[in-house]
Amino acid sequence: MLVVMKSQATPEQIQAVCEHIEQLGFRAHPLPGAQRTAIGITGNQGEVDRGNIEELSGVAEVIAVSKPYKLASRDLKEEDTIIRFEGTDAQIGGRNLAIVGGPCAIESREQAFTIAEQVAAAGAQFFRGGAYKPRTSPYAFQGLGVEGLKIMAEIRDQFGLRIITEAIDNETLELVAEWADVIQIGARNMQNFSLLKHAGRMRKPVLLKRGMSATLDEFLMAAEYIMSEGNYEVILCERGVRTFADHTRNTLDLSIVPAVQRLSHLPILVDPSHGTGKRNKVLPMARAAVAVGADGVLVEVHHQPEKALSDGPQSIYPEQFVTMMNEIEQIAPVVHRTLPRGIHVESTTGVHDGSK
């Protein structure tokens, strides 16, 4: 069920409605919008008796939400969700594109700082890097752990980049929430419901990657698990699905971007690095992601990918990252977006006239 408040409803009236819903044994989820506040109701097994709720002060109407994902649905919140970061102009969602760059894994302080400096110089506002790496082989590099988190915290302090890194279980989730700005839940954990619920109890944005065989409904229901625990700052990420294609590591499903945006108010990023698994495909698919309407892209960058301890073949060089930024900057106005950049860097292969 969904309680739609009147545009002139006061904070006290909204609080009173939430308390009434809680007294009925349900959970209230107030989501303020540009014009009005909507309050989602979860925990009910059937339709809630509307009578008493509709009579409360400030209530405009009570309506049923037919979709299984209540809180992630546009039925609850018509306006796009924009996730902002205190003390910075960085945001995910809205008119500005969010560009996330960095290595697959934090391998050393020198490696991480070298890449972060070049990513920041190119104009990105977010740095990605794995402190904990869930690998297919138990013998592969598993990450530096807390040391990696500390290195990324230093990067944030020195370059002003917001940090996105993955939590692989409930134990690492606590540490990631302490050190990072955004908690990433990887594709392998998209339906790890215990981890999703735990992340929902954190008051920190969560980047949720689509599972390798997940449908759109399953993807949005995974986001619903996080939101049902009270964390409404969820960022979706398309990172490719498994198909019969053998010319690419995964099949990057860009068609899910407009599908998500029709059904949900949550922002969605695209990861063309994992989505293709091949360096020569990252830039074309990053351009396509922006053209199709994604809220940003997340790519892997490494200054020495041939020596990378993980995902070297899909990591682009820093100069390719500059080219990508320059090309995206030219595409953005066509789809009514902007690419905020602190510093412009010319690449040897990109075309950029220096205008904004």
GROMACS .gro file of C-alpha atoms in nm:
model
  356
    1MET     CA    1   0.000   0.000   0.000
    2LEU     CA    2   0.100   0.360  -0.057
    3VAL     CA    3  -0.008   0.666   0.138
    4VAL     CA    4   0.014   0.985  -0.068
    5MET     CA    5   0.034   1.297   0.148
    6LYS     CA    6  -0.102   1.635   0.045
    7SER     CA    7   0.152   1.880  -0.093
    8GLN     CA    8   0.099   2.106   0.209
    9ALA     CA    9   0.127   1.827   0.467
   10THR     CA   10   0.347   1.923   0.761
   11PRO     CA   11   0.636   1.714   0.898
   12GLU     CA   12   0.423   1.654   1.210
   13GLN     CA   13   0.136   1.515   1.001
   14ILE     CA   14   0.374   1.289   0.810
   15GLN     CA   15   0.522   1.163   1.138
   16ALA     CA   16   0.174   1.100   1.278
   17VAL     CA   17   0.080   0.888   0.975
   18CYS     CA   18   0.404   0.689   1.008
   19GLU     CA   19   0.336   0.626   1.377
   20HIS     CA   20  -0.020   0.515   1.299
   21ILE     CA   21   0.110   0.266   1.041
   22GLU     CA   22   0.364   0.131   1.291
   23GLN     CA   23   0.088   0.089   1.552
   24LEU     CA   24  -0.100  -0.128   1.305
   25GLY     CA   25   0.200  -0.364   1.304
   26PHE     CA   26   0.338  -0.256   0.966
   27ARG     CA   27   0.647  -0.063   0.863
   28ALA     CA   28   0.633   0.292   0.726
   29HIS     CA   29   0.879   0.418   0.465
   30PRO     CA   30   0.847   0.795   0.405
   31LEU     CA   31   1.005   0.907   0.078
   32PRO     CA   32   0.993   1.285   0.022
   33GLY     CA   33   0.940   1.400  -0.335
   34ALA     CA   34   0.966   1.737  -0.508
   35GLN     CA   35   0.593   1.807  -0.468
   36ARG     CA   36   0.477   1.572  -0.195
   37THR     CA   37   0.577   1.291   0.037
   38ALA     CA   38   0.471   0.932  -0.023
   39ILE     CA   39   0.474   0.673   0.255
   40GLY     CA   40   0.517   0.311   0.158
   41ILE     CA   41   0.370   0.039   0.378
   42THR     CA   42   0.545  -0.297   0.405
   43GLY     CA   43   0.493  -0.598   0.629
   44ASN     CA   44   0.129  -0.648   0.532
   45GLN     CA   45   0.022  -0.983   0.393
   46GLY     CA   46  -0.290  -0.846   0.228
   47GLU     CA   47  -0.461  -0.516   0.161
   48VAL     CA   48  -0.450  -0.268   0.447
   49ASP     CA   49  -0.779  -0.118   0.566
   50ARG     CA   50  -0.765   0.227   0.410
   51GLY     CA   51  -1.048   0.384   0.611
   52ASN     CA   52  -0.865   0.501   0.921
   53ILE     CA   53  -0.552   0.605   0.731
   54GLU     CA   54  -0.743   0.813   0.477
   55GLU     CA   55  -0.902   1.010   0.760
   56LEU     CA   56  -0.569   1.118   0.909
   57SER     CA   57  -0.468   1.482   0.870
   58GLY     CA   58  -0.256   1.558   0.564
   59VAL     CA   59  -0.344   1.237   0.376
   60ALA     CA   60  -0.447   1.284   0.011
   61GLU     CA   61  -0.516   0.920  -0.080
   62VAL     CA   62  -0.425   0.559  -0.008
   63ILE     CA   63  -0.359   0.339  -0.310
   64ALA     CA   64  -0.255  -0.019  -0.374
   65VAL     CA   65   0.083  -0.093  -0.534
   66SER     CA   66   0.055  -0.393  -0.763
   67LYS     CA   67   0.426  -0.449  -0.822
   68PRO     CA   68   0.616  -0.682  -0.585
   69TYR     CA   69   0.889  -0.419  -0.545
   70LYS     CA   70   0.702  -0.147  -0.358
   71LEU     CA   71   0.976   0.090  -0.244
   72ALA     CA   72   1.184   0.077  -0.563
   73SER     CA   73   0.881   0.143  -0.781
   74ARG     CA   74   0.789   0.471  -0.948
   75ASP     CA   75   0.441   0.416  -0.806
   76LEU     CA   76   0.589   0.520  -0.472
   77LYS     CA   77   0.818   0.797  -0.595
   78GLU     CA   78   0.776   0.961  -0.934
   79GLU     CA   79   1.090   1.174  -0.917
   80ASP     CA   80   1.432   1.023  -0.987
   81THR     CA   81   1.633   0.950  -0.674
   82ILE     CA   82   1.953   1.155  -0.655
   83ILE     CA   83   2.222   1.041  -0.413
   84ARG     CA   84   2.442   1.324  -0.289
   85PHE     CA   85   2.760   1.319  -0.084
   86GLU     CA   86   2.808   1.568   0.196
   87GLY     CA   87   3.090   1.815   0.152
   88THR     CA   88   3.117   1.762  -0.224
   89ASP     CA   89   2.925   1.831  -0.544
   90ALA     CA   90   2.949   1.463  -0.644
   91GLN     CA   91   2.617   1.290  -0.698
   92ILE     CA   92   2.469   0.980  -0.858
   93GLY     CA   93   2.141   1.035  -1.039
   94GLY     CA   94   1.993   1.352  -1.182
   95ARG     CA   95   2.132   1.557  -1.470
   96ASN     CA   96   2.501   1.510  -1.387
   97LEU     CA   97   2.671   1.193  -1.504
   98ALA     CA   98   2.866   0.995  -1.243
   99ILE     CA   99   3.196   0.852  -1.367
  100VAL     CA  100   3.367   0.588  -1.154
  101GLY     CA  101   3.721   0.474  -1.236
  102GLY     CA  102   3.988   0.268  -1.070
  103PRO     CA  103   4.152  -0.075  -1.063
  104CYS     CA  104   3.975  -0.404  -1.010
  105ALA     CA  105   4.183  -0.459  -0.695
  106ILE     CA  106   4.398  -0.247  -0.469
  107GLU     CA  107   4.735  -0.417  -0.510
  108SER     CA  108   4.965  -0.166  -0.340
  109ARG     CA  109   4.968   0.194  -0.224
  110GLU     CA  110   5.187   0.299  -0.517
  111GLN     CA  111   4.960   0.129  -0.772
  112ALA     CA  112   4.641   0.275  -0.624
  113PHE     CA  113   4.776   0.631  -0.593
  114THR     CA  114   4.918   0.627  -0.947
  115ILE     CA  115   4.580   0.533  -1.092
  116ALA     CA  116   4.379   0.760  -0.860
  117GLU     CA  117   4.588   1.064  -0.956
  118GLN     CA  118   4.521   1.007  -1.326
  119VAL     CA  119   4.152   0.928  -1.277
  120ALA     CA  120   4.107   1.246  -1.073
  121ALA     CA  121   4.300   1.454  -1.328
  122ALA     CA  122   4.068   1.327  -1.602
  123GLY     CA  123   3.772   1.469  -1.410
  124ALA     CA  124   3.612   1.166  -1.241
  125GLN     CA  125   3.453   1.214  -0.899
  126PHE     CA  126   3.447   0.851  -0.783
  127PHE     CA  127   3.722   0.593  -0.733
  128ARG     CA  128   3.657   0.221  -0.739
  129GLY     CA  129   3.888  -0.049  -0.612
  130GLY     CA  130   3.854  -0.386  -0.446
  131ALA     CA  131   3.991  -0.436  -0.095
  132TYR     CA  132   3.814  -0.773  -0.081
  133LYS     CA  133   3.795  -0.979  -0.397
  134PRO     CA  134   3.555  -1.274  -0.436
  135ARG     CA  135   3.746  -1.482  -0.693
  136THR     CA  136   3.641  -1.792  -0.881
  137SER     CA  137   3.964  -1.965  -0.775
  138PRO     CA  138   4.052  -1.988  -0.404
  139TYR     CA  139   4.419  -1.952  -0.506
  140ALA     CA  140   4.375  -1.619  -0.685
  141PHE     CA  141   4.456  -1.282  -0.527
  142GLN     CA  142   4.187  -1.207  -0.268
  143GLY     CA  143   4.268  -0.842  -0.195
  144LEU     CA  144   4.455  -0.652   0.076
  145GLY     CA  145   4.161  -0.628   0.315
  146VAL     CA  146   4.171  -0.349   0.573
  147GLU     CA  147   4.503  -0.225   0.435
  148GLY     CA  148   4.330  -0.170   0.101
  149LEU     CA  149   4.048   0.021   0.270
  150LYS     CA  150   4.300   0.248   0.443
  151ILE     CA  151   4.476   0.317   0.114
  152MET     CA  152   4.147   0.422  -0.045
  153ALA     CA  153   4.068   0.647   0.250
  154GLU     CA  154   4.402   0.821   0.188
  155ILE     CA  155   4.307   0.859  -0.178
  156ARG     CA  156   3.982   1.027  -0.078
  157ASP     CA  157   4.170   1.269   0.146
  158GLN     CA  158   4.432   1.357  -0.115
  159PHE     CA  159   4.228   1.367  -0.438
  160GLY     CA  160   3.873   1.432  -0.315
  161LEU     CA  161   3.738   1.120  -0.484
  162ARG     CA  162   3.443   0.938  -0.327
  163ILE     CA  163   3.525   0.571  -0.263
  164ILE     CA  164   3.323   0.272  -0.390
  165THR     CA  165   3.434  -0.075  -0.282
  166GLU     CA  166   3.278  -0.418  -0.242
  167ALA     CA  167   3.166  -0.602   0.069
  168ILE     CA  168   3.163  -0.977   0.018
  169ASP     CA  169   2.996  -1.089   0.343
  170ASN     CA  170   2.848  -0.952   0.666
  171GLU     CA  171   3.188  -0.926   0.833
  172THR     CA  172   3.349  -0.720   0.557
  173LEU     CA  173   3.030  -0.513   0.523
  174GLU     CA  174   3.091  -0.353   0.862
  175LEU     CA  175   3.446  -0.257   0.763
  176VAL     CA  176   3.350  -0.128   0.418
  177ALA     CA  177   3.073   0.084   0.570
  178GLU     CA  178   3.329   0.235   0.808
  179TRP     CA  179   3.587   0.330   0.543
  180ALA     CA  180   3.404   0.377   0.211
  181ASP     CA  181   3.146   0.622   0.077
  182VAL     CA  182   2.948   0.361  -0.118
  183ILE     CA  183   2.908  -0.008  -0.035
  184GLN     CA  184   2.919  -0.230  -0.343
  185ILE     CA  185   2.727  -0.558  -0.350
  186GLY     CA  186   2.868  -0.769  -0.632
  187ALA     CA  187   2.689  -0.980  -0.890
  188ARG     CA  188   2.760  -1.303  -0.703
  189ASN     CA  189   2.585  -1.161  -0.395
  190MET     CA  190   2.285  -1.000  -0.564
  191GLN     CA  191   2.058  -1.261  -0.406
  192ASN     CA  192   2.250  -1.303  -0.082
  193PHE     CA  193   1.945  -1.190   0.111
  194SER     CA  194   2.115  -1.186   0.450
  195LEU     CA  195   2.384  -0.952   0.315
  196LEU     CA  196   2.125  -0.734   0.140
  197LYS     CA  197   1.924  -0.693   0.459
  198HIS     CA  198   2.239  -0.615   0.656
  199ALA     CA  199   2.334  -0.350   0.398
  200GLY     CA  200   1.983  -0.210   0.433
  201ARG     CA  201   2.048  -0.143   0.800
  202MET     CA  202   2.356   0.064   0.712
  203ARG     CA  203   2.304   0.434   0.654
  204LYS     CA  204   2.534   0.449   0.357
  205PRO     CA  205   2.460   0.430  -0.021
  206VAL     CA  206   2.467   0.082  -0.172
  207LEU     CA  207   2.574   0.003  -0.529
  208LEU     CA  208   2.394  -0.318  -0.627
  209LYS     CA  209   2.525  -0.509  -0.927
  210ARG     CA  210   2.293  -0.722  -1.137
  211GLY     CA  211   2.342  -1.096  -1.104
  212MET     CA  212   2.480  -1.282  -1.404
  213SER     CA  213   2.146  -1.449  -1.478
  214ALA     CA  214   1.906  -1.213  -1.301
  215THR     CA  215   1.585  -1.092  -1.461
  216LEU     CA  216   1.472  -0.731  -1.428
  217ASP     CA  217   1.218  -0.823  -1.159
  218GLU     CA  218   1.479  -1.018  -0.963
  219PHE     CA  219   1.717  -0.722  -0.988
  220LEU     CA  220   1.459  -0.479  -0.852
  221MET     CA  221   1.349  -0.723  -0.582
  222ALA     CA  222   1.710  -0.744  -0.463
  223ALA     CA  223   1.708  -0.364  -0.431
  224GLU     CA  224   1.378  -0.396  -0.243
  225TYR     CA  225   1.549  -0.614   0.020
  226ILE     CA  226   1.790  -0.328   0.095
  227MET     CA  227   1.519  -0.061   0.095
  228SER     CA  228   1.282  -0.264   0.310
  229GLU     CA  229   1.534  -0.229   0.594
  230GLY     CA  230   1.524   0.149   0.573
  231ASN     CA  231   1.815   0.231   0.340
  232TYR     CA  232   1.668   0.410   0.037
  233GLU     CA  233   1.999   0.516  -0.119
  234VAL     CA  234   2.040   0.230  -0.366
  235ILE     CA  235   2.226   0.254  -0.697
  236LEU     CA  236   2.166  -0.016  -0.956
  237CYS     CA  237   2.448  -0.133  -1.184
  238GLU     CA  238   2.420  -0.332  -1.507
  239ARG     CA  239   2.737  -0.540  -1.551
  240GLY     CA  240   2.645  -0.795  -1.815
  241VAL     CA  241   2.468  -1.129  -1.813
  242ARG     CA  242   2.569  -1.479  -1.919
  243THR     CA  243   2.456  -1.579  -2.269
  244PHE     CA  244   2.575  -1.810  -2.546
  245ALA     CA  245   2.800  -1.536  -2.692
  246ASP     CA  246   3.167  -1.637  -2.714
  247HIS     CA  247   3.310  -1.310  -2.847
  248THR     CA  248   3.271  -1.137  -2.511
  249ARG     CA  249   3.303  -1.236  -2.145
  250ASN     CA  250   2.943  -1.131  -2.073
  251THR     CA  251   2.665  -0.973  -2.275
  252LEU     CA  252   2.614  -0.612  -2.167
  253ASP     CA  253   2.237  -0.564  -2.155
  254LEU     CA  254   2.194  -0.192  -2.221
  255SER     CA  255   1.824  -0.242  -2.286
  256ILE     CA  256   1.774  -0.279  -1.912
  257VAL     CA  257   1.858   0.090  -1.858
  258PRO     CA  258   1.537   0.237  -2.008
  259ALA     CA  259   1.342  -0.058  -1.863
  260VAL     CA  260   1.465   0.022  -1.511
  261GLN     CA  261   1.402   0.393  -1.558
  262ARG     CA  262   1.041   0.327  -1.660
  263LEU     CA  263   0.969   0.110  -1.356
  264SER     CA  264   1.194   0.252  -1.084
  265HIS     CA  265   1.313   0.586  -0.948
  266LEU     CA  266   1.657   0.445  -0.857
  267PRO     CA  267   1.967   0.558  -1.051
  268ILE     CA  268   2.142   0.303  -1.271
  269LEU     CA  269   2.508   0.288  -1.373
  270VAL     CA  270   2.666   0.064  -1.638
  271ASP     CA  271   2.990  -0.133  -1.598
  272PRO     CA  272   3.128  -0.201  -1.948
  273SER     CA  273   3.448  -0.353  -1.806
  274HIS     CA  274   3.278  -0.657  -1.651
  275GLY     CA  275   3.005  -0.633  -1.913
  276THR     CA  276   3.247  -0.717  -2.195
  277GLY     CA  277   3.565  -0.843  -2.030
  278LYS     CA  278   3.776  -0.700  -2.313
  279ARG     CA  279   3.963  -0.372  -2.319
  280ASN     CA  280   3.880  -0.288  -2.681
  281LYS     CA  281   3.508  -0.305  -2.609
  282VAL     CA  282   3.501  -0.084  -2.298
  283LEU     CA  283   3.506   0.260  -2.465
  284PRO     CA  284   3.241   0.184  -2.731
  285MET     CA  285   3.005   0.038  -2.470
  286ALA     CA  286   3.070   0.326  -2.228
  287ARG     CA  287   2.965   0.567  -2.503
  288ALA     CA  288   2.659   0.355  -2.574
  289ALA     CA  289   2.567   0.344  -2.203
  290VAL     CA  290   2.557   0.723  -2.185
  291ALA     CA  291   2.365   0.742  -2.511
  292VAL     CA  292   2.100   0.500  -2.385
  293GLY     CA  293   2.042   0.715  -2.077
  294ALA     CA  294   2.248   0.559  -1.795
  295ASP     CA  295   2.324   0.781  -1.496
  296GLY     CA  296   2.694   0.708  -1.533
  297VAL     CA  297   2.956   0.442  -1.598
  298LEU     CA  298   3.192   0.240  -1.382
  299VAL     CA  299   3.513   0.126  -1.551
  300GLU     CA  300   3.834  -0.047  -1.451
  301VAL     CA  301   4.153   0.152  -1.506
  302HIS     CA  302   4.511   0.028  -1.461
  303HIS     CA  303   4.841   0.188  -1.562
  304GLN     CA  304   5.001  -0.156  -1.605
  305PRO     CA  305   4.714  -0.395  -1.689
  306GLU     CA  306   4.953  -0.661  -1.814
  307LYS     CA  307   5.081  -0.686  -1.454
  308ALA     CA  308   4.740  -0.655  -1.283
  309LEU     CA  309   4.663  -0.921  -1.024
  310SER     CA  310   4.301  -0.938  -1.142
  311ASP     CA  311   4.101  -0.842  -1.453
  312GLY     CA  312   4.394  -0.698  -1.648
  313PRO     CA  313   4.246  -0.779  -1.994
  314GLN     CA  314   3.938  -0.564  -1.927
  315SER     CA  315   4.118  -0.271  -1.762
  316ILE     CA  316   4.173   0.035  -1.980
  317TYR     CA  317   4.485   0.250  -1.970
  318PRO     CA  318   4.465   0.596  -1.807
  319GLU     CA  319   4.499   0.765  -2.148
  320GLN     CA  320   4.201   0.561  -2.270
  321PHE     CA  321   4.008   0.680  -1.966
  322VAL     CA  322   4.081   1.039  -2.070
  323THR     CA  323   3.956   0.960  -2.421
  324MET     CA  324   3.639   0.810  -2.274
  325MET     CA  325   3.577   1.119  -2.063
  326ASN     CA  326   3.626   1.349  -2.362
  327GLU     CA  327   3.389   1.147  -2.578
  328ILE     CA  328   3.124   1.117  -2.308
  329GLU     CA  329   3.143   1.493  -2.256
  330GLN     CA  330   3.042   1.540  -2.619
  331ILE     CA  331   2.760   1.283  -2.604
  332ALA     CA  332   2.612   1.407  -2.275
  333PRO     CA  333   2.431   1.719  -2.408
  334VAL     CA  334   2.251   1.511  -2.670
  335VAL     CA  335   2.078   1.313  -2.393
  336HIS     CA  336   2.028   1.624  -2.176
  337ARG     CA  337   2.310   1.542  -1.936
  338THR     CA  338   2.621   1.717  -1.816
  339LEU     CA  339   2.963   1.583  -1.725
  340PRO     CA  340   3.112   1.783  -1.439
  341ARG     CA  341   3.491   1.784  -1.462
  342GLY     CA  342   3.740   1.956  -1.240
  343ILE     CA  343   4.036   1.937  -1.479
  344HIS     CA  344   4.049   1.880  -1.854
  345VAL     CA  345   4.322   1.654  -1.987
  346GLU     CA  346   4.405   1.607  -2.353
  347SER     CA  347   4.470   1.250  -2.467
  348THR     CA  348   4.672   1.137  -2.764
  349THR     CA  349   4.379   0.950  -2.918
  350GLY     CA  350   4.073   1.149  -2.806
  351VAL     CA  351   3.924   1.460  -2.959
  352HIS     CA  352   3.837   1.739  -2.717
  353ASP     CA  353   3.810   2.111  -2.785
  354GLY     CA  354   3.836   2.222  -2.420
  355SER     CA  355   3.485   2.368  -2.409
  356LYS     CA  356   3.231   2.284  -2.139
   0.00000   0.00000   0.00000
